[in-house]
Short mmCIF file of C-alpha atoms in Angstrom, two decimals:
data_model
loop_
_atom_site.label_atom_id
_atom_site.label_comp_id
_atom_site.label_asym_id
_atom_site.label_seq_id
_atom_site.Cartn_x
_atom_site.Cartn_y
_atom_site.Cartn_z
CA ASN K 1 -22.28 -3.47 -0.72
CA GLY K 2 -20.33 -6.70 -0.92
CA ASP K 3 -19.24 -6.23 -4.53
CA PHE K 4 -15.55 -6.11 -5.25
CA LEU K 5 -12.94 -6.04 -7.98
CA PHE K 6 -9.86 -8.24 -7.76
CA TYR K 7 -6.70 -7.32 -9.63
CA GLU K 8 -2.98 -8.05 -9.61
CA GLY K 9 -0.36 -5.60 -10.77
CA MET K 10 3.23 -4.52 -10.64
CA VAL K 11 3.88 -1.73 -8.14
CA PRO K 12 7.04 0.27 -7.48
CA ASP K 13 9.30 -1.14 -4.78
CA SER K 14 10.18 2.27 -3.35
CA GLY K 15 8.17 4.98 -1.65
CA TRP K 16 6.70 2.78 1.08
CA GLN K 17 7.18 3.13 4.84
CA LYS K 18 9.06 0.22 6.39
CA GLU K 19 9.39 1.28 10.04
CA GLU K 20 6.01 0.52 11.64
CA GLY K 21 4.55 -2.89 11.01
CA TYR K 22 3.04 -6.14 12.17
CA LEU K 23 4.76 -9.46 12.73
CA ILE K 24 2.75 -12.20 11.01
CA ARG K 25 4.06 -15.49 12.33
CA ALA K 26 3.59 -18.57 10.15
CA ASP K 27 2.35 -20.69 13.05
CA TYR K 28 -0.11 -18.02 14.25
CA ARG K 29 -1.32 -16.53 10.95
CA GLU K 30 -4.97 -17.30 11.77
CA GLN K 31 -4.65 -15.11 14.91
CA ASP K 32 -2.13 -12.48 13.77
CA MET K 33 -3.91 -11.45 10.56
CA PRO K 34 -7.40 -10.89 12.02
CA SER K 35 -5.83 -8.93 14.88
CA MET K 36 -3.93 -6.70 12.42
CA LEU K 37 -6.87 -6.21 10.05
CA GLY K 38 -9.32 -5.52 12.88
CA GLN K 39 -7.31 -2.45 13.84
CA TYR K 40 -8.27 -0.94 10.46
CA ASN K 41 -11.96 -1.94 10.76
CA PHE K 42 -11.78 -4.60 8.04
CA ASN K 43 -15.09 -6.48 8.02
CA GLU K 44 -15.44 -10.23 8.48
CA LYS K 45 -15.71 -10.98 4.75
CA GLU K 46 -12.58 -8.92 3.98
CA ILE K 47 -10.62 -10.65 6.74
CA ILE K 48 -11.61 -14.11 5.47
CA GLU K 49 -10.71 -13.24 1.87
CA PHE K 50 -7.42 -11.61 2.91
CA ILE K 51 -6.32 -14.71 4.87
CA GLU K 52 -7.56 -17.08 2.15
CA TYR K 53 -5.59 -15.27 -0.57
CA TRP K 54 -2.47 -15.06 1.56
CA SER K 55 -2.65 -18.74 2.52
CA GLN K 56 -2.86 -19.78 -1.14
CA HIS K 57 0.01 -17.59 -2.37
CA ARG K 58 2.71 -17.80 0.31
CA ALA K 59 4.99 -20.38 1.85
CA GLU K 60 3.41 -21.93 4.92
CA ASP K 61 6.47 -21.85 7.17
CA VAL K 62 7.77 -18.28 6.68
CA ASP K 63 7.28 -15.44 9.17
CA TYR K 64 6.56 -12.06 7.54
CA VAL K 65 6.48 -8.40 8.47
CA PHE K 66 3.51 -6.46 7.10
CA TYR K 67 4.18 -2.72 6.83
CA PRO K 68 0.87 -0.83 6.47
CA GLN K 69 0.58 1.76 3.71
CA GLU K 70 -2.41 3.99 4.28
CA THR K 71 -4.54 6.10 1.94
CA GLY K 72 -2.24 9.13 1.60
CA ALA K 73 0.86 7.05 0.90
CA VAL K 74 -0.91 4.77 -1.59
CA ASP K 75 -2.39 7.82 -3.38
CA ARG K 76 1.08 9.37 -3.75
CA VAL K 77 2.54 6.25 -5.38
CA MET K 78 -0.54 4.98 -7.24
CA PRO K 79 -3.15 7.73 -7.85
CA LEU K 80 -6.75 6.55 -8.26
CA SER K 81 -9.65 8.20 -10.07
CA ILE K 82 -13.25 6.99 -9.62
CA THR K 83 -16.35 8.34 -11.34
CA PRO K 84 -18.76 9.15 -9.85
CA LYS K 85 -16.67 10.49 -7.00
CA PRO K 86 -17.21 8.54 -3.76
CA ASP K 87 -17.92 10.25 -0.43
CA ASP K 88 -14.82 8.54 0.96
CA VAL K 89 -11.95 6.39 -0.31
CA MET K 90 -9.79 4.34 2.03
CA ARG K 91 -6.76 2.54 0.63
CA ILE K 92 -4.98 0.18 3.02
CA TRP K 93 -2.12 -1.82 1.54
CA PHE K 94 0.51 -3.89 3.27
CA TYR K 95 4.11 -4.17 2.08
CA ALA K 96 5.11 -7.70 3.09
CA GLU K 97 8.57 -9.19 3.31
CA PRO K 98 10.07 -12.17 5.11
CA LEU K 99 11.00 -11.39 8.71
CA VAL K 100 14.54 -10.16 9.23
CA SER K 101 13.99 -7.96 12.28
CA ALA K 102 10.88 -7.01 14.22
CA PRO K 103 9.27 -3.71 13.17
CA GLU K 104 8.26 -0.82 15.39
CA PRO K 105 4.63 -1.27 16.50
CA VAL K 106 1.95 0.56 14.52
CA THR K 107 0.84 3.50 16.65
CA ASN K 108 -2.18 5.02 14.90
CA PRO K 109 -3.83 2.80 12.25
CA GLU K 110 -6.22 4.47 9.81
CA LYS K 111 -9.82 3.39 10.45
CA ILE K 112 -12.06 2.37 7.55
CA ILE K 113 -15.28 4.40 7.60
CA ARG K 114 -18.31 2.88 5.88
CA GLU K 115 -20.79 5.73 5.40
CA GLY K 116 -22.51 6.92 2.23
CA PHE K 117 -20.88 5.96 -1.08
CA TYR K 118 -17.48 4.70 -0.02
CA VAL K 119 -14.66 2.71 -1.57
CA VAL K 120 -12.29 0.47 0.36
CA GLU K 121 -9.20 -0.73 -1.48
CA TRP K 122 -6.85 -3.15 0.22
CA GLY K 123 -4.05 -5.40 -0.85
CA VAL K 124 -0.61 -6.81 -0.25
CA MET K 125 2.62 -5.97 -2.04
CA ILE K 126 5.11 -8.80 -1.73
CA ARG K 127 8.82 -8.15 -1.98
#
């Protein structure tokens, strides 16, 4: 509990849903991001680290759209194998691009479940 692995990688640009998403406004990032991440049951530490990473790696004055990519979609594009096999694996990634037009609202976000031996993988893909 509390241990994590950080990595950066190149991911394919296609195969991701870009209809439902979240508007992350530059001036309201500190409110928009926790609101978005809370819908997936991110914990406080994950939310802090997510915002900290984003703040260090992106332009301050740009509004973004974050399109969530949930476990099934991430598995299709980037399969993952873990030994020993966890009881549950949740993979929540966000495809982020500068705002051009507002996305459709996210209707049914996947909830992270933290029971038994579980793995939570999250990240951001930046166009």
